[in-house]
Amino acid sequence: MTNEAAWRQGKHCFQIKYLGVFPVAWRRGLAHNAAMAENTAPNPLAPYPLAVIMERVRLADRWGTERWDAKGVVRDSEPPGSGERVIVNDERALQVLFPGFMLRLHIDEAEGYIYNITSPQPKVFVMWRVGEDGIARPESLTVSYHEGARWMDAEENVGGVALPPDLLQWIAEFGAAHYTEEPKKKKRYASSKDKGVASHRDGTS
């Protein structure tokens, strides 16, 4: 199964699996940090610029086809205004570095950030498109699980690459300041008789 197929197959199961299992300490941290947010709201801009590595791999089949995918993101150390450049070019693969990206966090995506960073392998999701010259160029970056899923649903090309570890605390602080869990809804019954029937079925009476 390809990475893309696995992502499509597992994304909705992922939502169910991880939303309800936040550690108690994390919930307390959310409440504490949210109370502090008015005076210490985290910066929505990443602490440093990023560069994206895109990779083209030649497939070993009789049609001589190839596949593009996001390979990784790294701290951008290129001079301002630098363009893309090839960093690997051999018989098996071509890798191109695309500098000049700055990751931005948005308040309405806070839940998606929490989903992502509490997963076993937090990701940066890269949306990319192939140009007329056959080169795949990154268009947008996000660390929101929900936004990455929406890109996939829109049939965009999306790759998930490892989140740089030193961005984890920045994302966690932003999520803690802006994510609020929805309160659980209480069951409503048309009458006390209906409530008794439901309780009997649930084994609570």
mmCIF file of N, CA, C and O in Angstrom, residues 81-166:
data_model
loop_
_atom_site.group_PDB
_atom_site.id
_atom_site.type_symbol
_atom_site.label_atom_id
_atom_site.label_comp_id
_atom_site.label_asym_id
_atom_site.label_seq_id
_atom_site.Cartn_x
_atom_site.Cartn_y
_atom_site.Cartn_z
ATOM 1 N N GLY A 81 15.614 35.303 -0.803
ATOM 2 C CA GLY A 81 15.417 35.411 -2.241
ATOM 3 C C GLY A 81 16.017 34.282 -3.044
ATOM 4 O O GLY A 81 15.940 34.290 -4.284
ATOM 5 N N SER A 82 16.612 33.284 -2.362
ATOM 6 C CA SER A 82 17.218 32.170 -3.086
ATOM 7 C C SER A 82 16.143 31.331 -3.775
ATOM 8 O O SER A 82 15.026 31.175 -3.274
ATOM 9 N N GLY A 83 16.482 30.769 -4.914
ATOM 10 C CA GLY A 83 15.558 29.920 -5.645
ATOM 11 C C GLY A 83 15.818 28.454 -5.353
ATOM 12 O O GLY A 83 16.722 28.088 -4.592
ATOM 13 N N GLU A 84 15.039 27.619 -5.976
ATOM 14 C CA GLU A 84 15.182 26.170 -5.813
ATOM 15 C C GLU A 84 16.526 25.705 -6.348
ATOM 16 O O GLU A 84 17.101 26.313 -7.259
ATOM 17 N N ARG A 85 17.036 24.620 -5.775
ATOM 18 C CA ARG A 85 18.281 24.065 -6.290
ATOM 19 C C ARG A 85 18.312 22.556 -6.090
ATOM 20 O O ARG A 85 17.758 22.022 -5.128
ATOM 21 N N VAL A 86 18.962 21.874 -7.004
ATOM 22 C CA VAL A 86 19.098 20.416 -6.945
ATOM 23 C C VAL A 86 20.156 20.074 -5.901
ATOM 24 O O VAL A 86 21.256 20.634 -5.904
ATOM 25 N N ILE A 87 19.823 19.152 -4.999
ATOM 26 C CA ILE A 87 20.788 18.740 -3.981
ATOM 27 C C ILE A 87 21.209 17.278 -4.153
ATOM 28 O O ILE A 87 22.246 16.869 -3.639
ATOM 29 N N VAL A 88 20.424 16.488 -4.874
ATOM 30 C CA VAL A 88 20.771 15.105 -5.195
ATOM 31 C C VAL A 88 20.295 14.816 -6.607
ATOM 32 O O VAL A 88 19.167 15.168 -6.976
ATOM 33 N N ASN A 89 21.165 14.202 -7.391
ATOM 34 C CA ASN A 89 20.779 13.818 -8.748
ATOM 35 C C ASN A 89 21.612 12.617 -9.166
ATOM 36 O O ASN A 89 22.795 12.742 -9.498
ATOM 37 N N ASP A 90 20.998 11.431 -9.074
ATOM 38 C CA ASP A 90 21.699 10.226 -9.483
ATOM 39 C C ASP A 90 20.751 9.330 -10.269
ATOM 40 O O ASP A 90 19.656 9.753 -10.647
ATOM 41 N N GLU A 91 21.168 8.102 -10.515
ATOM 42 C CA GLU A 91 20.369 7.207 -11.348
ATOM 43 C C GLU A 91 19.031 6.864 -10.707
ATOM 44 O O GLU A 91 18.058 6.573 -11.409
ATOM 45 N N ARG A 92 18.979 6.883 -9.406
ATOM 46 C CA ARG A 92 17.752 6.471 -8.721
ATOM 47 C C ARG A 92 16.808 7.633 -8.424
ATOM 48 O O ARG A 92 15.586 7.501 -8.569
ATOM 49 N N ALA A 93 17.343 8.773 -7.997
ATOM 50 C CA ALA A 93 16.465 9.831 -7.504
ATOM 51 C C ALA A 93 17.003 11.220 -7.812
ATOM 52 O O ALA A 93 18.207 11.427 -8.008
ATOM 53 N N LEU A 94 16.069 12.164 -7.835
ATOM 54 C CA LEU A 94 16.365 13.587 -7.937
ATOM 55 C C LEU A 94 15.731 14.270 -6.743
ATOM 56 O O LEU A 94 14.542 14.070 -6.470
ATOM 57 N N GLN A 95 16.526 15.060 -6.010
ATOM 58 C CA GLN A 95 15.993 15.819 -4.882
ATOM 59 C C GLN A 95 16.237 17.313 -5.123
ATOM 60 O O GLN A 95 17.341 17.713 -5.492
ATOM 61 N N VAL A 96 15.172 18.093 -4.912
ATOM 62 C CA VAL A 96 15.241 19.533 -5.125
ATOM 63 C C VAL A 96 14.848 20.241 -3.838
ATOM 64 O O VAL A 96 13.840 19.904 -3.214
ATOM 65 N N LEU A 97 15.653 21.226 -3.430
ATOM 66 C CA LEU A 97 15.402 22.007 -2.223
ATOM 67 C C LEU A 97 14.656 23.286 -2.603
ATOM 68 O O LEU A 97 15.089 24.033 -3.485
ATOM 69 N N PHE A 98 13.536 23.538 -1.930
ATOM 70 C CA PHE A 98 12.725 24.737 -2.165
ATOM 71 C C PHE A 98 12.715 25.574 -0.885
ATOM 72 O O PHE A 98 12.008 25.242 0.076
ATOM 73 N N PRO A 99 13.493 26.665 -0.852
ATOM 74 C CA PRO A 99 13.556 27.501 0.357
ATOM 75 C C PRO A 99 12.425 28.532 0.372
ATOM 76 O O PRO A 99 11.621 28.628 -0.554
ATOM 77 N N GLY A 100 12.389 29.294 1.470
ATOM 78 C CA GLY A 100 11.510 30.456 1.515
ATOM 79 C C GLY A 100 10.129 30.241 2.086
ATOM 80 O O GLY A 100 9.240 31.079 1.876
ATOM 81 N N PHE A 101 9.901 29.167 2.852
ATOM 82 C CA PHE A 101 8.586 28.934 3.440
ATOM 83 C C PHE A 101 8.589 29.338 4.912
ATOM 84 O O PHE A 101 9.559 29.108 5.627
ATOM 85 N N MET A 102 7.470 29.938 5.343
ATOM 86 C CA MET A 102 7.297 30.277 6.746
ATOM 87 C C MET A 102 5.974 29.689 7.209
ATOM 88 O O MET A 102 4.911 30.067 6.726
ATOM 89 N N LEU A 103 6.038 28.755 8.135
ATOM 90 C CA LEU A 103 4.844 28.099 8.649
ATOM 91 C C LEU A 103 4.061 29.055 9.547
ATOM 92 O O LEU A 103 4.628 29.712 10.407
ATOM 93 N N ARG A 104 2.750 29.138 9.332
ATOM 94 C CA ARG A 104 1.887 30.016 10.119
ATOM 95 C C ARG A 104 0.776 29.183 10.757
ATOM 96 O O ARG A 104 0.190 28.314 10.102
ATOM 97 N N LEU A 105 0.478 29.454 12.030
ATOM 98 C CA LEU A 105 -0.594 28.775 12.733
ATOM 99 C C LEU A 105 -1.836 29.664 12.775
ATOM 100 O O LEU A 105 -1.731 30.888 12.847
ATOM 101 N N HIS A 106 -3.017 29.013 12.750
ATOM 102 C CA HIS A 106 -4.290 29.732 12.737
ATOM 103 C C HIS A 106 -5.164 29.221 13.882
ATOM 104 O O HIS A 106 -5.250 28.013 14.122
ATOM 105 N N ILE A 107 -5.840 30.150 14.546
ATOM 106 C CA ILE A 107 -6.625 29.795 15.725
ATOM 107 C C ILE A 107 -7.680 28.745 15.402
ATOM 108 O O ILE A 107 -7.906 27.818 16.187
ATOM 109 N N ASP A 108 -8.332 28.865 14.237
ATOM 110 C CA ASP A 108 -9.412 27.925 13.925
ATOM 111 C C ASP A 108 -8.918 26.535 13.567
ATOM 112 O O ASP A 108 -9.722 25.625 13.343
ATOM 113 N N GLU A 109 -7.607 26.337 13.508
ATOM 114 C CA GLU A 109 -7.042 25.010 13.251
ATOM 115 C C GLU A 109 -6.431 24.394 14.511
ATOM 116 O O GLU A 109 -5.742 23.376 14.434
ATOM 117 N N ALA A 110 -6.688 25.002 15.676
ATOM 118 C CA ALA A 110 -6.036 24.550 16.911
ATOM 119 C C ALA A 110 -6.291 23.071 17.190
ATOM 120 O O ALA A 110 -5.381 22.345 17.610
ATOM 121 N N GLU A 111 -7.516 22.610 16.975
ATOM 122 C CA GLU A 111 -7.796 21.201 17.235
ATOM 123 C C GLU A 111 -6.973 20.300 16.320
ATOM 124 O O GLU A 111 -6.458 19.262 16.741
ATOM 125 N N GLY A 112 -6.837 20.708 15.045
ATOM 126 C CA GLY A 112 -6.033 19.927 14.106
ATOM 127 C C GLY A 112 -4.575 19.843 14.512
ATOM 128 O O GLY A 112 -3.914 18.827 14.279
ATOM 129 N N TYR A 113 -4.057 20.905 15.151
ATOM 130 C CA TYR A 113 -2.678 20.874 15.644
ATOM 131 C C TYR A 113 -2.549 19.873 16.791
ATOM 132 O O TYR A 113 -1.559 19.132 16.864
ATOM 133 N N ILE A 114 -3.551 19.858 17.679
ATOM 134 C CA ILE A 114 -3.519 18.925 18.799
ATOM 135 C C ILE A 114 -3.566 17.481 18.300
ATOM 136 O O ILE A 114 -2.810 16.620 18.780
ATOM 137 N N TYR A 115 -4.444 17.198 17.346
ATOM 138 C CA TYR A 115 -4.499 15.860 16.762
ATOM 139 C C TYR A 115 -3.115 15.438 16.257
ATOM 140 O O TYR A 115 -2.667 14.316 16.454
ATOM 141 N N ASN A 116 -2.457 16.357 15.564
ATOM 142 C CA ASN A 116 -1.188 16.034 14.919
ATOM 143 C C ASN A 116 -0.088 15.760 15.942
ATOM 144 O O ASN A 116 0.573 14.717 15.908
ATOM 145 N N ILE A 117 0.106 16.680 16.889
ATOM 146 C CA ILE A 117 1.255 16.557 17.786
ATOM 147 C C ILE A 117 1.063 15.484 18.854
ATOM 148 O O ILE A 117 2.032 15.100 19.510
ATOM 149 N N THR A 118 -0.179 14.988 19.045
ATOM 150 C CA THR A 118 -0.381 13.887 19.980
ATOM 151 C C THR A 118 -0.403 12.534 19.276
ATOM 152 O O THR A 118 -0.643 11.507 19.913
ATOM 153 N N SER A 119 -0.143 12.531 17.983
ATOM 154 C CA SER A 119 -0.035 11.271 17.247
ATOM 155 C C SER A 119 1.351 10.674 17.476
ATOM 156 O O SER A 119 2.271 11.363 17.919
ATOM 157 N N PRO A 120 1.538 9.385 17.169
ATOM 158 C CA PRO A 120 2.860 8.777 17.364
ATOM 159 C C PRO A 120 3.961 9.428 16.534
ATOM 160 O O PRO A 120 5.120 9.469 16.955
ATOM 161 N N GLN A 121 3.603 9.970 15.356
ATOM 162 C CA GLN A 121 4.600 10.567 14.469
ATOM 163 C C GLN A 121 4.072 11.899 13.932
ATOM 164 O O GLN A 121 3.474 11.940 12.847
ATOM 165 N N PRO A 122 4.266 12.983 14.649
ATOM 166 C CA PRO A 122 3.792 14.294 14.175
ATOM 167 C C PRO A 122 4.389 14.640 12.814
ATOM 168 O O PRO A 122 5.552 14.333 12.529
ATOM 169 N N LYS A 123 3.570 15.308 11.995
ATOM 170 C CA LYS A 123 3.958 15.568 10.615
ATOM 171 C C LYS A 123 3.855 17.049 10.254
ATOM 172 O O LYS A 123 3.121 17.813 10.866
ATOM 173 N N VAL A 124 4.589 17.409 9.212
ATOM 174 C CA VAL A 124 4.321 18.621 8.441
ATOM 175 C C VAL A 124 3.703 18.131 7.134
ATOM 176 O O VAL A 124 4.276 17.277 6.455
ATOM 177 N N PHE A 125 2.524 18.651 6.815
ATOM 178 C CA PHE A 125 1.849 18.239 5.594
ATOM 179 C C PHE A 125 2.186 19.228 4.487
ATOM 180 O O PHE A 125 2.029 20.446 4.662
ATOM 181 N N VAL A 126 2.654 18.701 3.367
ATOM 182 C CA VAL A 126 3.105 19.512 2.240
ATOM 183 C C VAL A 126 2.153 19.292 1.068
ATOM 184 O O VAL A 126 1.964 18.155 0.625
ATOM 185 N N MET A 127 1.548 20.367 0.582
ATOM 186 C CA MET A 127 0.717 20.289 -0.618
ATOM 187 C C MET A 127 1.538 20.789 -1.797
ATOM 188 O O MET A 127 2.134 21.863 -1.740
ATOM 189 N N TRP A 128 1.610 19.975 -2.856
ATOM 190 C CA TRP A 128 2.470 20.304 -3.981
ATOM 191 C C TRP A 128 1.779 20.046 -5.311
ATOM 192 O O TRP A 128 0.798 19.294 -5.385
ATOM 193 N N ARG A 129 2.296 20.698 -6.364
ATOM 194 C CA ARG A 129 1.755 20.542 -7.712
ATOM 195 C C ARG A 129 2.900 20.450 -8.706
ATOM 196 O O ARG A 129 3.959 21.057 -8.518
ATOM 197 N N VAL A 130 2.670 19.701 -9.765
ATOM 198 C CA VAL A 130 3.681 19.506 -10.808
ATOM 199 C C VAL A 130 3.516 20.583 -11.872
ATOM 200 O O VAL A 130 2.416 20.796 -12.394
ATOM 201 N N GLY A 131 4.634 21.278 -12.192
ATOM 202 C CA GLY A 131 4.602 22.329 -13.203
ATOM 203 C C GLY A 131 4.743 21.787 -14.610
ATOM 204 O O GLY A 131 4.918 20.582 -14.833
ATOM 205 N N GLU A 132 4.676 22.680 -15.573
ATOM 206 C CA GLU A 132 4.784 22.287 -16.969
ATOM 207 C C GLU A 132 6.148 21.675 -17.295
ATOM 208 O O GLU A 132 6.286 20.921 -18.253
ATOM 209 N N ASP A 133 7.141 22.002 -16.489
ATOM 210 C CA ASP A 133 8.474 21.452 -16.703
ATOM 211 C C ASP A 133 8.658 20.077 -16.055
ATOM 212 O O ASP A 133 9.745 19.505 -16.078
ATOM 213 N N GLY A 134 7.579 19.550 -15.449
ATOM 214 C CA GLY A 134 7.655 18.234 -14.839
ATOM 215 C C GLY A 134 8.215 18.217 -13.429
ATOM 216 O O GLY A 134 8.385 17.144 -12.851
ATOM 217 N N ILE A 135 8.490 19.392 -12.849
ATOM 218 C CA ILE A 135 9.033 19.478 -11.496
ATOM 219 C C ILE A 135 7.894 19.713 -10.501
ATOM 220 O O ILE A 135 7.045 20.588 -10.699
ATOM 221 N N ALA A 136 7.867 18.932 -9.430
ATOM 222 C CA ALA A 136 6.861 19.099 -8.376
ATOM 223 C C ALA A 136 7.325 20.179 -7.413
ATOM 224 O O ALA A 136 8.402 20.069 -6.819
ATOM 225 N N ARG A 137 6.501 21.219 -7.266
ATOM 226 C CA ARG A 137 6.857 22.342 -6.400
ATOM 227 C C ARG A 137 5.865 22.463 -5.244
ATOM 228 O O ARG A 137 4.654 22.437 -5.472
ATOM 229 N N PRO A 138 6.367 22.602 -4.020
ATOM 230 C CA PRO A 138 5.466 22.771 -2.863
ATOM 231 C C PRO A 138 4.711 24.089 -2.957
ATOM 232 O O PRO A 138 5.271 25.113 -3.354
ATOM 233 N N GLU A 139 3.428 24.034 -2.582
ATOM 234 C CA GLU A 139 2.574 25.215 -2.596
ATOM 235 C C GLU A 139 2.285 25.726 -1.187
ATOM 236 O O GLU A 139 2.290 26.921 -0.954
ATOM 237 N N SER A 140 1.994 24.807 -0.272
ATOM 238 C CA SER A 140 1.596 25.210 1.072
ATOM 239 C C SER A 140 2.053 24.172 2.088
ATOM 240 O O SER A 140 2.197 22.985 1.757
ATOM 241 N N LEU A 141 2.239 24.636 3.326
ATOM 242 C CA LEU A 141 2.592 23.763 4.445
ATOM 243 C C LEU A 141 1.558 23.940 5.552
ATOM 244 O O LEU A 141 1.030 25.031 5.748
ATOM 245 N N THR A 142 1.297 22.870 6.284
ATOM 246 C CA THR A 142 0.449 22.958 7.463
ATOM 247 C C THR A 142 0.860 21.888 8.461
ATOM 248 O O THR A 142 1.403 20.849 8.078
ATOM 249 N N VAL A 143 0.609 22.156 9.732
ATOM 250 C CA VAL A 143 0.791 21.138 10.769
ATOM 251 C C VAL A 143 -0.553 20.786 11.392
ATOM 252 O O VAL A 143 -0.622 20.207 12.472
ATOM 253 N N SER A 144 -1.636 21.147 10.689
ATOM 254 C CA SER A 144 -2.986 20.786 11.126
ATOM 255 C C SER A 144 -3.397 19.482 10.462
ATOM 256 O O SER A 144 -3.429 19.395 9.226
ATOM 257 N N TYR A 145 -3.722 18.499 11.273
ATOM 258 C CA TYR A 145 -4.222 17.240 10.733
ATOM 259 C C TYR A 145 -5.477 17.469 9.894
ATOM 260 O O TYR A 145 -5.649 16.889 8.817
ATOM 261 N N HIS A 146 -6.371 18.335 10.368
ATOM 262 C CA HIS A 146 -7.625 18.583 9.668
ATOM 263 C C HIS A 146 -7.389 19.236 8.304
ATOM 264 O O HIS A 146 -8.020 18.862 7.310
ATOM 265 N N GLU A 147 -6.493 20.220 8.260
ATOM 266 C CA GLU A 147 -6.241 20.895 6.994
ATOM 267 C C GLU A 147 -5.596 19.940 5.992
ATOM 268 O O GLU A 147 -5.935 19.940 4.808
ATOM 269 N N GLY A 148 -4.659 19.118 6.458
ATOM 270 C CA GLY A 148 -4.067 18.124 5.577
ATOM 271 C C GLY A 148 -5.120 17.181 5.005
ATOM 272 O O GLY A 148 -5.090 16.823 3.829
ATOM 273 N N ALA A 149 -6.086 16.775 5.848
ATOM 274 C CA ALA A 149 -7.154 15.888 5.398
ATOM 275 C C ALA A 149 -8.033 16.583 4.354
ATOM 276 O O ALA A 149 -8.462 15.963 3.374
ATOM 277 N N ARG A 150 -8.295 17.873 4.549
ATOM 278 C CA ARG A 150 -9.113 18.610 3.572
ATOM 279 C C ARG A 150 -8.406 18.703 2.234
ATOM 280 O O ARG A 150 -9.043 18.592 1.178
ATOM 281 N N TRP A 151 -7.101 18.905 2.259
ATOM 282 C CA TRP A 151 -6.350 18.914 1.002
ATOM 283 C C TRP A 151 -6.472 17.574 0.281
ATOM 284 O O TRP A 151 -6.667 17.522 -0.938
ATOM 285 N N MET A 152 -6.369 16.514 1.045
ATOM 286 C CA MET A 152 -6.505 15.185 0.458
ATOM 287 C C MET A 152 -7.897 14.979 -0.123
ATOM 288 O O MET A 152 -8.057 14.435 -1.218
ATOM 289 N N ASP A 153 -8.918 15.409 0.602
ATOM 290 C CA ASP A 153 -10.283 15.266 0.119
ATOM 291 C C ASP A 153 -10.509 16.061 -1.164
ATOM 292 O O ASP A 153 -11.356 15.700 -1.985
ATOM 293 N N ALA A 154 -9.771 17.147 -1.323
ATOM 294 C CA ALA A 154 -9.865 17.953 -2.542
ATOM 295 C C ALA A 154 -9.000 17.383 -3.665
ATOM 296 O O ALA A 154 -8.866 18.011 -4.722
ATOM 297 N N GLU A 155 -8.404 16.212 -3.422
ATOM 298 C CA GLU A 155 -7.585 15.495 -4.409
ATOM 299 C C GLU A 155 -6.323 16.258 -4.795
ATOM 300 O O GLU A 155 -5.846 16.174 -5.921
ATOM 301 N N GLU A 156 -5.792 17.007 -3.834
ATOM 302 C CA GLU A 156 -4.489 17.633 -4.032
ATOM 303 C C GLU A 156 -3.401 16.601 -3.764
ATOM 304 O O GLU A 156 -3.640 15.569 -3.124
ATOM 305 N N ASN A 157 -2.197 16.879 -4.253
ATOM 306 C CA ASN A 157 -1.046 16.049 -3.923
ATOM 307 C C ASN A 157 -0.519 16.480 -2.561
ATOM 308 O O ASN A 157 -0.121 17.628 -2.380
ATOM 309 N N VAL A 158 -0.530 15.559 -1.608
ATOM 310 C CA VAL A 158 -0.132 15.889 -0.241
ATOM 311 C C VAL A 158 0.825 14.822 0.279
ATOM 312 O O VAL A 158 0.579 13.619 0.121
ATOM 313 N N GLY A 159 1.916 15.273 0.881
ATOM 314 C CA GLY A 159 2.855 14.363 1.524
ATOM 315 C C GLY A 159 3.044 14.754 2.977
ATOM 316 O O GLY A 159 3.083 15.945 3.312
ATOM 317 N N GLY A 160 3.135 13.769 3.852
ATOM 318 C CA GLY A 160 3.392 14.023 5.270
ATOM 319 C C GLY A 160 4.828 13.676 5.607
ATOM 320 O O GLY A 160 5.263 12.545 5.389
ATOM 321 N N VAL A 161 5.590 14.656 6.113
ATOM 322 C CA VAL A 161 6.993 14.439 6.456
ATOM 323 C C VAL A 161 7.191 14.720 7.937
ATOM 324 O O VAL A 161 6.363 15.371 8.584
ATOM 325 N N ALA A 162 8.287 14.240 8.482
ATOM 326 C CA ALA A 162 8.540 14.360 9.925
ATOM 327 C C ALA A 162 8.589 15.823 10.361
ATOM 328 O O ALA A 162 9.234 16.663 9.720
ATOM 329 N N LEU A 163 7.905 16.113 11.476
ATOM 330 C CA LEU A 163 7.936 17.448 12.058
ATOM 331 C C LEU A 163 9.279 17.680 12.742
ATOM 332 O O LEU A 163 9.704 16.853 13.558
ATOM 333 N N PRO A 164 9.980 18.780 12.434
ATOM 334 C CA PRO A 164 11.210 19.087 13.172
ATOM 335 C C PRO A 164 10.922 19.147 14.669
ATOM 336 O O PRO A 164 10.018 19.876 15.101
ATOM 337 N N PRO A 165 11.648 18.387 15.497
ATOM 338 C CA PRO A 165 11.341 18.300 16.928
ATOM 339 C C PRO A 165 11.320 19.638 17.648
ATOM 340 O O PRO A 165 10.549 19.830 18.592
ATOM 341 N N ASP A 166 12.152 20.592 17.209
ATOM 342 C CA ASP A 166 12.200 21.857 17.919
ATOM 343 C C ASP A 166 11.008 22.763 17.622
ATOM 344 O O ASP A 166 10.903 23.849 18.203
#
